[in-house]
Amino acid sequence: VSGFGELADEIVSHGVTQAFGIPGGGASLTLIDALERRNVPFHLTRFEGAGALMAATVGRLAGRTGLSVSIKGPGLTNAIPGIAAAWFEGFPLVHVAEAYAPGAPAAQAHKRMNQGALVGPVSKGHGYWSRSSSCFADLASLSCAEEPGPVLMELPAAPVDAVAPTAPAEKVVGDLAAAVAAVRRSERPLVIAGSLARRRGLGAMLAKLECPVFSTAAAKGIVDEAAPNAAGPFTGVGLELTPEHLLLERCDLVIGIGLTARECLATKPFAAPLLAIEAVDTPGTAAFEPATRVAISDAESVLEAVAHKQWGLDVLSEVMTRLQSRMDEGMLPGSVFHAIERRFDRRARLVLDTGYFCTIGEHAVHARDTDLCLMSGQGRYMGAALPMALGAAMHDRTTPTIAVLGDGGIGMYLAEITLAARHRLPLLTVLMTDNAFASIRTRAMRDHLTERPLLMDGRSWVGAFDALGVPGTRAGSLREVEDALAAWTPLDGPAFLEVPFAPDEYEAMVTGIR
Ligand SMILES: Cc1ncc(C[n+]2csc(CCOP(=O)(O)OP(=O)(O)O)c2C)c(N)n1
Ligand SMILES: [Mg+2]
């Protein structure tokens, strides 16, 4: 069929290695067929939203755009949760949806909708499959340009004349001389690295600094979190036990690298002046009130100046020791995360869903690098961890992947676990259950609101996982957790581990942290 081969060639040459989603009988299947002939497998998912997020996660880890495919109308509509998750997290994705050509007669109305408008608020743009030889490349570049995110490619039965949108040039802002002078003047600078630091490959320079280096959730692991300068997460809302709370009031300069509003839970000016290293203007970031701004292309020059500064590592070490021993108290998620780290020597990839277990995980997990800890740190999109973990495990089948979910996220995408069974992925799904939505329950308790919608029925999920081809166990003590972790051989395929916790202790575990 004319043109599909060329489109598939272009997709292959862009570095796409696999695609996800649910096809229909039209152009999507023709494209999938053309991709398969070029050794780009298509993975059938149970829900388009999961496929889009799996693809976007592949994009995040590969540093190139991910690819998902659906039919038009309902298919694209179902893909929206995954597209939106990719948009929240800034993961690069091209979602290809079948489409009517622009200007198709109004009588062709079956499954018709304004698809560009549907994805508008959760995408960077959309374009049609066109005769332009760089049609896919233009959309893929748009998805990867700062800040990355999803793009819709509308796929009519034949290419159209319309030209795809192209990525705007990165905006360079700032004053390098002023930035370097600010660093030279400071005695106690600290760095907060956002995901831009990862995309620009600044990890090695940050690792050498002898001042505290925080990261946003999206950049967790930008410095090895077992290193003495790793200060853990910066969220904007850390409480009295966190390094964030204790060090930000002592520093005299904050250096933010891609510190954007969407990567933080709260945005307000710091006590010390902020030197902001940025690639593009991002909404809301001005609320940090940077005193100095500098372009990301000058980041190395700024960090060279920071390399001469030494302070804070002794305080940081004290604070960290206290926080980590608190994490080990009792049978709670902190000790389970530490058991996972011991078992896999911090070489497994952790994918955290959202909830109190994630708040603890953000502090308890010492990520070795940014590809070994993924989460919905920006959207805090409950349920996202399972498709993310599946995408990660499909992308990299050698690293054990451990998805950690709570009572809220476990059910949404459960059927997708069949992909792990089919491909024998090295994926362990861990359910940390207090039989409640603890993070919401806190509010209900404080304000005397109903807790009824926040409590589960206490049933185990082990049987459900078993039925879907993933063997599971329930482990009620740390010893049982350790035994279950020891019994799992990642190369033999997926497994499920359910860990119940006492609800009231669990609800209280974030006190003083967030
Ligand atoms: C898609 C989506 N829906 C709802 C929420 C709101 N929310 C945040 S945490 C949470 C409950 C989490 O409960 P659970 O998974 O049991 O984790 P816990 O807080 O108990 O550790 C909910 C409903 C969300 N973040 N995302
Ligand atoms: Mg819970």
Coordinates of C-alpha atoms and ligand atoms in Angstrom, one line a residue:
V1 CA 0.0 0.0 0.0
S2 CA 1.5 3.3 -1.1
G3 CA 3.5 5.3 1.4
F4 CA 3.3 3.0 4.5
G5 CA 6.6 1.4 3.7
E6 CA 8.3 4.9 3.5
L7 CA 6.6 5.9 6.8
A8 CA 7.8 2.7 8.5
D9 CA 11.3 3.3 7.1
E10 CA 11.3 6.7 8.6
I11 CA 10.1 5.4 11.9
V12 CA 12.9 2.8 12.0
S13 CA 15.5 5.3 11.0
H14 CA 14.4 7.4 13.9
G15 CA 15.5 4.6 16.3
V16 CA 12.1 3.3 17.2
T17 CA 12.5 -0.4 18.1
Q18 CA 9.0 -1.5 19.3
A19 CA 5.5 -0.2 19.3
F20 CA 2.5 -0.7 21.7
G21 CA -1.3 -0.4 21.5
I22 CA -4.4 -1.9 19.9
P23 CA -4.8 -1.9 16.1
G24 CA -7.9 -1.6 14.0
G25 CA -8.6 -2.9 10.6
G26 CA -7.5 0.3 8.8
A27 CA -4.3 2.2 8.4
S28 CA -3.0 1.3 11.8
L29 CA -2.8 -2.4 10.9
T30 CA -1.1 -1.6 7.6
L31 CA 1.5 0.5 9.4
I32 CA 2.0 -2.2 12.1
D33 CA 2.5 -4.7 9.3
A34 CA 5.1 -2.5 7.6
L35 CA 6.9 -2.0 10.9
E36 CA 6.9 -5.8 11.7
R37 CA 8.5 -6.4 8.3
R38 CA 11.3 -4.1 9.4
N39 CA 11.7 -6.0 12.7
V40 CA 9.9 -3.5 14.8
P41 CA 7.5 -5.7 16.9
F42 CA 4.1 -4.5 17.9
H43 CA 3.0 -5.4 21.4
L44 CA -0.7 -5.8 21.9
T45 CA -1.9 -4.3 25.1
R46 CA -5.3 -4.7 26.9
F47 CA -5.9 -1.0 27.0
E48 CA -4.6 1.8 24.7
G49 CA -3.9 4.0 27.7
A50 CA -1.4 1.4 29.0
G51 CA 0.1 1.0 25.6
A52 CA 0.8 4.7 25.2
L53 CA 2.4 4.9 28.7
M54 CA 4.5 1.8 28.0
A55 CA 5.7 3.4 24.7
A56 CA 6.4 6.7 26.4
T57 CA 8.5 4.9 29.1
V58 CA 10.5 3.2 26.4
G59 CA 11.0 6.7 25.0
R60 CA 12.1 8.0 28.3
L61 CA 14.7 5.3 28.8
A62 CA 15.9 5.2 25.2
G63 CA 16.2 9.0 25.0
R64 CA 14.2 8.9 21.7
T65 CA 10.5 9.0 21.1
G66 CA 8.3 6.1 22.0
L67 CA 5.6 4.9 19.6
S68 CA 2.1 3.8 20.3
V69 CA -0.8 3.1 17.9
S70 CA -4.5 3.1 18.0
I71 CA -7.6 3.4 15.9
K72 CA -9.4 6.8 15.7
G73 CA -12.2 7.9 18.0
P74 CA -12.5 5.4 20.8
G75 CA -9.0 4.1 20.4
L76 CA -7.5 7.6 20.7
T77 CA -9.8 8.3 23.6
N78 CA -8.7 5.2 25.4
A79 CA -5.1 6.3 24.8
I80 CA -5.6 9.6 26.6
P81 CA -4.6 8.4 30.1
G82 CA -1.3 7.2 28.8
I83 CA -0.8 10.3 26.6
A84 CA -1.7 12.5 29.6
A85 CA 0.7 10.6 31.9
A86 CA 3.5 11.1 29.3
W87 CA 2.6 14.8 29.2
F88 CA 2.7 15.1 33.0
E89 CA 6.0 13.3 33.2
G90 CA 7.6 14.9 30.2
F91 CA 8.2 11.5 28.4
P92 CA 8.7 11.6 24.6
L93 CA 6.0 9.8 22.7
V94 CA 4.4 9.9 19.2
H95 CA 1.0 8.3 19.4
V96 CA -0.3 7.4 15.9
A97 CA -4.0 7.3 15.7
E98 CA -6.0 6.4 12.6
A99 CA -7.8 9.5 11.3
Y100 CA -10.0 11.1 8.7
A101 CA -8.1 13.3 6.3
P102 CA -8.6 16.9 7.0
G103 CA -11.5 18.1 5.0
A104 CA -13.1 14.6 4.6
P105 CA -16.8 15.1 3.8
A106 CA -19.0 15.5 6.9
A107 CA -21.0 12.5 5.9
Q108 CA -18.0 10.4 6.9
A109 CA -18.9 10.5 10.6
H110 CA -18.3 7.1 11.9
K111 CA -16.0 7.3 15.0
R112 CA -15.2 10.8 13.9
M113 CA -14.2 13.5 16.4
N114 CA -11.8 16.4 16.6
Q115 CA -8.8 14.4 17.6
G116 CA -6.4 17.3 17.6
A117 CA -8.6 19.1 20.1
L118 CA -9.0 16.0 22.2
V119 CA -5.2 15.7 22.8
G120 CA -4.6 19.5 22.8
P121 CA -4.2 20.1 26.5
V122 CA -2.1 16.9 27.1
S123 CA 0.2 17.0 24.1
K124 CA 2.8 19.3 22.5
G125 CA 0.9 19.3 19.2
H126 CA -0.4 17.1 16.4
G127 CA 0.1 16.7 12.7
Y128 CA -1.1 14.5 9.9
W129 CA 0.9 11.9 8.1
S130 CA 2.0 13.9 5.1
R131 CA 4.0 13.5 2.0
S132 CA 6.9 15.3 3.6
S133 CA 9.9 12.9 3.9
S134 CA 10.5 14.2 7.4
C135 CA 6.9 14.0 8.6
F136 CA 7.6 11.5 11.4
A137 CA 11.0 13.0 12.2
D138 CA 9.4 16.4 12.7
L139 CA 6.8 15.0 15.1
A140 CA 9.4 12.9 16.9
S141 CA 11.7 15.9 17.3
L142 CA 8.9 17.9 18.6
S143 CA 8.2 15.2 21.2
C144 CA 11.9 15.1 22.3
A145 CA 12.6 18.9 22.3
E146 CA 12.6 20.6 25.7
E147 CA 10.5 19.9 27.5
P148 CA 9.7 16.5 26.1
G149 CA 6.2 15.2 25.9
P150 CA 3.6 13.4 23.7
V151 CA 2.7 14.4 20.1
L152 CA -0.2 13.0 18.1
M153 CA 0.3 11.8 14.5
E154 CA -3.0 11.5 12.7
L155 CA -2.9 8.6 10.2
P156 CA -5.4 8.8 7.3
A157 CA -5.6 6.1 4.7
A158 CA -3.1 8.0 2.6
P159 CA -0.6 10.8 3.3
V160 CA -2.0 14.4 3.0
D161 CA -0.3 17.6 1.9
A162 CA -0.3 19.2 5.3
V163 CA 3.1 19.7 6.9
A164 CA 3.8 18.7 10.5
P165 CA 4.6 21.2 13.1
T166 CA 8.3 21.5 13.9
A167 CA 10.0 22.0 17.2
P168 CA 10.7 25.6 18.2
A169 CA 14.4 26.4 18.7
E170 CA 15.4 26.3 22.4
K171 CA 15.3 29.5 24.1
V172 CA 18.6 30.7 25.5
V173 CA 18.3 33.0 28.5
G174 CA 20.6 34.5 31.0
D175 CA 23.9 36.0 32.0
L176 CA 26.8 33.6 32.4
A177 CA 29.1 36.2 33.9
A178 CA 26.6 37.1 36.6
A179 CA 26.0 33.4 37.3
V180 CA 29.7 32.6 37.8
A181 CA 30.1 35.7 40.0
A182 CA 27.2 34.5 42.1
V183 CA 28.8 31.1 42.6
R184 CA 32.2 32.6 43.4
R185 CA 30.7 34.9 46.0
S186 CA 28.8 32.0 47.7
E187 CA 30.2 29.9 50.5
R188 CA 27.4 27.4 50.9
P189 CA 25.8 26.7 47.5
L190 CA 23.6 23.7 46.9
V191 CA 22.2 22.2 43.7
I192 CA 18.7 21.0 42.9
A193 CA 18.8 19.0 39.7
G194 CA 15.6 18.6 37.7
S195 CA 15.2 16.1 34.8
L196 CA 16.9 18.6 32.4
A197 CA 20.2 17.7 34.2
R198 CA 19.7 14.1 33.1
R199 CA 18.8 15.0 29.5
R200 CA 21.9 17.2 29.3
G201 CA 24.1 14.5 30.8
L202 CA 25.3 16.5 33.7
G203 CA 25.4 13.6 36.2
A204 CA 29.2 13.1 36.0
M205 CA 29.9 16.7 36.9
L206 CA 27.3 16.7 39.7
A207 CA 28.9 13.5 41.1
K208 CA 32.1 15.4 41.7
L209 CA 30.6 18.3 43.6
E210 CA 31.5 18.6 47.3
C211 CA 28.3 20.4 48.2
P212 CA 24.8 18.9 48.6
V213 CA 23.0 17.8 45.4
F214 CA 19.2 17.4 45.6
S215 CA 17.1 16.1 42.8
T216 CA 13.5 16.4 41.8
A217 CA 11.5 13.1 41.7
A218 CA 11.9 13.1 37.9
A219 CA 15.7 13.2 38.3
K220 CA 16.1 10.8 41.2
G221 CA 19.5 9.1 40.9
I222 CA 21.2 12.0 38.9
V223 CA 23.9 11.5 41.4
D224 CA 24.3 8.0 43.0
E225 CA 22.2 8.4 46.1
A226 CA 24.7 6.3 48.1
A227 CA 27.3 9.1 47.5
P228 CA 28.1 11.6 50.3
N229 CA 26.9 14.6 48.3
A230 CA 23.5 13.0 47.4
A231 CA 20.8 14.9 49.4
G232 CA 17.8 13.0 48.1
P233 CA 14.6 14.4 46.9
F234 CA 13.6 18.1 46.7
T235 CA 9.8 18.5 46.6
G236 CA 9.2 21.9 48.0
V237 CA 7.2 20.5 50.9
G238 CA 9.8 18.4 52.9
L239 CA 9.2 18.5 56.7
E240 CA 11.6 18.7 59.6
L241 CA 13.3 15.3 59.2
T242 CA 14.3 15.8 55.6
P243 CA 17.6 17.1 54.2
E244 CA 15.5 19.5 52.1
H245 CA 14.1 21.2 55.2
L246 CA 17.4 21.3 57.1
L247 CA 19.9 22.3 54.4
L248 CA 17.9 24.8 52.4
E249 CA 17.8 27.1 55.4
R250 CA 21.6 26.9 55.8
C251 CA 22.7 27.5 52.2
D252 CA 23.5 30.9 50.8
L253 CA 22.9 30.0 47.1
V254 CA 20.5 27.6 45.4
I255 CA 21.5 26.4 41.9
G256 CA 18.5 25.0 40.1
I257 CA 19.1 23.0 37.0
G258 CA 15.8 22.7 35.1
L259 CA 14.0 23.3 38.4
T260 CA 10.5 23.7 37.0
A261 CA 7.3 24.2 38.8
R262 CA 5.8 21.0 37.4
E263 CA 8.7 18.9 38.9
C264 CA 7.9 20.2 42.4
L265 CA 4.9 19.8 44.8
A266 CA 5.1 23.5 45.9
T267 CA 6.8 26.5 44.3
K268 CA 7.9 29.4 46.4
P269 CA 11.0 31.6 46.6
F270 CA 13.9 30.2 48.6
A271 CA 15.5 31.9 51.6
A272 CA 18.7 32.1 49.6
P273 CA 19.0 33.6 46.1
L274 CA 18.3 31.2 43.2
L275 CA 20.5 30.8 40.2
A276 CA 18.3 29.1 37.6
I277 CA 19.9 27.1 34.8
E278 CA 17.2 26.6 32.2
A279 CA 16.6 25.5 28.6
V280 CA 13.2 27.0 27.9
D281 CA 10.7 29.2 29.7
T282 CA 8.3 27.0 31.6
P283 CA 5.0 28.1 33.2
G284 CA 5.1 28.8 36.9
T285 CA 8.8 28.6 37.3
A286 CA 9.1 32.4 37.8
A287 CA 7.4 31.8 41.2
F288 CA 10.8 30.6 42.5
E289 CA 12.0 34.2 41.8
P290 CA 15.4 33.4 40.3
A291 CA 18.0 36.1 41.0
T292 CA 20.1 35.0 38.1
R293 CA 19.2 33.0 35.0
V294 CA 21.6 31.2 32.7
A295 CA 21.2 29.0 29.6
I296 CA 21.6 25.2 29.9
S297 CA 24.4 25.4 27.3
D298 CA 26.4 27.3 30.0
A299 CA 25.7 24.7 32.8
E300 CA 29.2 23.2 32.6
S301 CA 30.8 26.6 33.2
V302 CA 28.6 27.2 36.2
L303 CA 29.3 23.8 37.6
E304 CA 33.0 24.2 37.2
A305 CA 32.8 27.2 39.6
V306 CA 30.6 25.1 42.0
A307 CA 33.3 22.4 42.0
H308 CA 35.5 24.7 44.1
K309 CA 33.0 24.9 47.0
Q310 CA 32.9 22.5 49.9
W311 CA 30.4 22.5 52.7
G312 CA 27.4 20.8 54.1
L313 CA 28.4 17.1 53.7
D314 CA 28.9 16.5 57.4
V315 CA 25.4 17.9 58.3
L316 CA 23.9 16.0 55.4
S317 CA 25.5 12.8 56.6
E318 CA 24.0 13.3 60.1
V319 CA 20.5 14.1 58.7
M320 CA 20.6 11.1 56.3
T321 CA 21.6 8.7 59.0
R322 CA 18.8 9.8 61.2
L323 CA 16.3 9.7 58.4
Q324 CA 17.3 6.2 57.2
S325 CA 17.2 4.7 60.6
R326 CA 13.7 6.0 61.1
M327 CA 12.9 4.3 57.8
D328 CA 14.0 1.0 59.3
E329 CA 11.7 1.2 62.3
G330 CA 9.0 -1.4 62.4
M331 CA 7.4 -3.4 59.7
L332 CA 6.7 -0.6 57.2
P333 CA 7.6 0.2 53.6
G334 CA 10.9 1.8 54.5
S335 CA 12.3 -1.5 55.7
V336 CA 10.9 -3.3 52.7
F337 CA 12.6 -0.9 50.3
H338 CA 15.8 -1.4 52.2
A339 CA 15.4 -5.2 51.9
I340 CA 14.9 -4.8 48.2
E341 CA 18.1 -2.7 48.0
R342 CA 20.0 -5.4 49.9
R343 CA 18.7 -8.2 47.8
F344 CA 19.5 -6.6 44.5
D345 CA 22.5 -4.6 45.5
R346 CA 20.7 -1.5 44.2
R347 CA 20.9 -2.9 40.7
A348 CA 17.2 -3.5 40.2
R349 CA 15.0 -0.8 38.6
L350 CA 12.3 0.5 40.9
V351 CA 9.1 1.9 39.5
L352 CA 7.0 3.6 42.2
D353 CA 3.3 4.3 42.0
T354 CA 1.8 7.1 44.0
G355 CA 0.7 7.0 47.7
Y356 CA 2.5 7.1 51.1
F357 CA 4.6 4.1 50.2
C358 CA 6.0 6.3 47.4
T359 CA 6.7 9.2 49.7
I360 CA 8.7 6.8 51.8
G361 CA 10.3 5.2 48.8
E362 CA 11.5 8.5 47.5
H363 CA 13.6 8.8 50.6
A364 CA 14.4 5.2 51.4
V365 CA 15.5 4.2 47.9
H366 CA 19.1 5.1 47.0
A367 CA 19.0 5.1 43.2
R368 CA 22.3 4.4 41.5
D369 CA 21.2 6.3 38.4
T370 CA 18.2 8.0 36.9
D371 CA 17.2 5.0 34.8
L372 CA 16.9 2.8 37.9
C373 CA 14.1 4.7 39.5
L374 CA 11.0 5.8 37.7
M375 CA 7.8 7.2 39.0
S376 CA 5.0 9.6 38.2
G377 CA 6.8 12.2 40.1
Q378 CA 5.1 15.1 38.3
G379 CA 1.5 13.9 37.7
R380 CA 1.4 11.7 40.7
Y381 CA -0.7 9.6 38.4
M382 CA -2.0 6.7 40.4
G383 CA -1.9 3.4 38.5
A384 CA 0.9 4.6 36.1
A385 CA 3.6 2.4 37.7
L386 CA 2.4 -0.9 36.2
P387 CA 2.5 0.2 32.5
M388 CA 5.7 2.2 33.2
A389 CA 7.3 -0.9 34.7
L390 CA 6.1 -3.0 31.8
G391 CA 7.5 -0.5 29.2
A392 CA 10.8 -0.4 31.1
A393 CA 11.0 -4.2 31.3
M394 CA 10.2 -4.5 27.6
H395 CA 12.9 -2.0 26.8
D396 CA 15.5 -3.6 29.0
R397 CA 15.0 -7.3 29.6
T398 CA 18.2 -7.8 31.6
T399 CA 17.6 -5.5 34.5
P400 CA 15.2 -6.8 37.1
T401 CA 12.3 -4.4 37.4
I402 CA 10.3 -3.9 40.5
A403 CA 7.0 -2.1 40.4
V404 CA 5.7 -1.0 43.8
L405 CA 2.0 -0.1 44.0
G406 CA -0.6 0.5 46.7
D407 CA -4.2 -0.3 47.1
G408 CA -5.2 2.5 44.6
G409 CA -3.0 1.7 41.7
I410 CA -3.0 -2.1 41.7
G411 CA -6.3 -2.6 39.9
M412 CA -6.3 -0.1 37.1
Y413 CA -4.0 -1.9 34.6
L414 CA -3.9 -5.3 36.1
A415 CA -4.8 -7.1 32.9
E416 CA -1.6 -5.7 31.3
I417 CA 0.5 -8.0 33.5
T418 CA -0.3 -10.7 30.9
L419 CA 2.4 -9.0 28.8
A420 CA 4.9 -9.8 31.5
A421 CA 3.8 -13.4 31.6
R422 CA 3.9 -13.8 27.8
H423 CA 7.4 -12.4 27.5
R424 CA 8.6 -13.8 30.8
L425 CA 9.8 -10.3 31.8
P426 CA 12.0 -9.9 34.9
L427 CA 9.3 -8.0 36.6
L428 CA 8.3 -8.2 40.3
T429 CA 5.1 -6.4 41.2
V430 CA 5.0 -5.5 44.9
L431 CA 1.7 -4.5 46.5
M432 CA 2.2 -2.5 49.6
T433 CA -1.2 -2.6 51.2
D434 CA -2.6 -1.0 54.3
N435 CA -6.0 -1.9 53.0
A436 CA -6.7 1.8 52.6
F437 CA -5.8 5.0 50.8
A438 CA -3.6 6.2 53.6
S439 CA -2.6 9.4 51.9
I440 CA -6.2 10.4 51.6
R441 CA -7.2 9.0 54.9
T442 CA -4.9 11.5 56.7
R443 CA -7.2 14.3 55.4
A444 CA -10.3 12.4 56.4
M445 CA -9.0 11.9 59.9
R446 CA -7.9 15.5 60.3
D447 CA -11.1 17.0 59.1
H448 CA -13.5 14.3 60.4
L449 CA -14.6 13.4 56.9
T450 CA -15.9 10.0 55.8
E451 CA -13.3 7.2 55.6
R452 CA -15.7 4.8 54.0
P453 CA -14.6 5.4 50.4
L454 CA -10.9 5.1 51.4
L455 CA -11.1 1.6 52.9
M456 CA -10.7 -1.7 50.8
D457 CA -12.3 -5.0 51.5
G458 CA -9.0 -6.7 52.6
R459 CA -9.0 -9.3 49.8
S460 CA -5.7 -10.6 48.6
W461 CA -4.7 -10.1 44.9
V462 CA -2.5 -13.2 44.9
G463 CA -5.2 -15.3 43.2
A464 CA -5.8 -12.7 40.5
F465 CA -2.1 -12.5 39.6
D466 CA -1.9 -16.3 39.7
A467 CA -4.8 -16.5 37.3
L468 CA -3.1 -14.1 34.9
G469 CA 0.0 -16.2 34.8
V470 CA 2.1 -14.4 37.5
P471 CA 2.8 -16.5 40.6
G472 CA 2.4 -14.6 43.8
T473 CA 2.9 -14.7 47.6
R474 CA 1.8 -12.7 50.6
A475 CA 4.5 -11.8 53.1
G476 CA 3.5 -10.4 56.4
S477 CA 6.9 -10.0 58.1
L478 CA 10.2 -8.6 57.0
R479 CA 11.7 -12.1 57.2
E480 CA 9.0 -13.4 54.8
V481 CA 9.6 -10.5 52.5
E482 CA 13.3 -11.3 52.4
D483 CA 12.5 -14.9 51.7
A484 CA 10.2 -14.0 48.9
L485 CA 12.7 -11.7 47.4
A486 CA 15.4 -14.4 47.6
A487 CA 13.1 -16.9 46.0
W488 CA 12.4 -14.8 42.9
T489 CA 14.7 -15.5 40.0
P490 CA 14.2 -12.6 37.6
L491 CA 15.2 -14.5 34.5
D492 CA 12.5 -17.1 35.2
G493 CA 9.8 -14.4 34.7
P494 CA 7.4 -12.2 36.6
A495 CA 6.2 -12.6 40.1
F496 CA 3.9 -10.9 42.6
L497 CA 4.6 -10.0 46.2
E498 CA 1.8 -8.7 48.5
V499 CA 3.0 -7.1 51.7
P500 CA 0.3 -6.1 54.2
F501 CA 0.9 -3.4 56.8
A502 CA -0.9 -2.3 60.0
P503 CA -3.0 0.7 58.8
D504 CA -2.5 3.1 61.7
E505 CA 1.2 2.8 61.9
Y506 CA 1.3 3.0 58.1
E507 CA -0.8 6.2 58.1
A508 CA 1.6 7.8 60.6
M509 CA 4.9 6.8 58.9
V510 CA 5.3 10.1 56.9
T511 CA 5.1 12.3 60.0
G512 CA 7.9 14.7 59.9
I513 CA 8.8 13.8 56.3
R514 CA 6.0 15.2 54.1
Ligands
LIG1 C1 -5.4 8.9 38.8 C2 -5.4 9.3 40.2 N1 -6.5 9.2 40.9 C3 -6.6 9.7 42.2 C4 -5.4 10.1 42.8 C5 -5.5 10.7 44.2 N2 -4.8 9.8 45.1 C6 -3.5 10.0 45.4 S1 -2.9 8.9 46.5 C7 -4.3 8.1 46.4 C8 -4.5 6.8 47.3 C9 -3.4 6.0 47.3 O1 -3.7 4.9 48.1 P1 -2.8 3.7 48.0 O2 -2.4 3.3 46.7 O3 -3.3 2.6 48.9 O4 -1.4 4.3 48.7 P2 -1.2 4.7 50.3 O5 -1.4 6.2 50.4 O6 -2.2 3.9 51.1 O7 0.2 4.3 50.5 C10 -5.3 8.7 45.6 C11 -6.6 8.2 45.4 C12 -4.3 10.2 42.0 N3 -3.1 10.7 42.5 N4 -4.3 9.8 40.7
MG2 MG -2.9 1.9 50.8

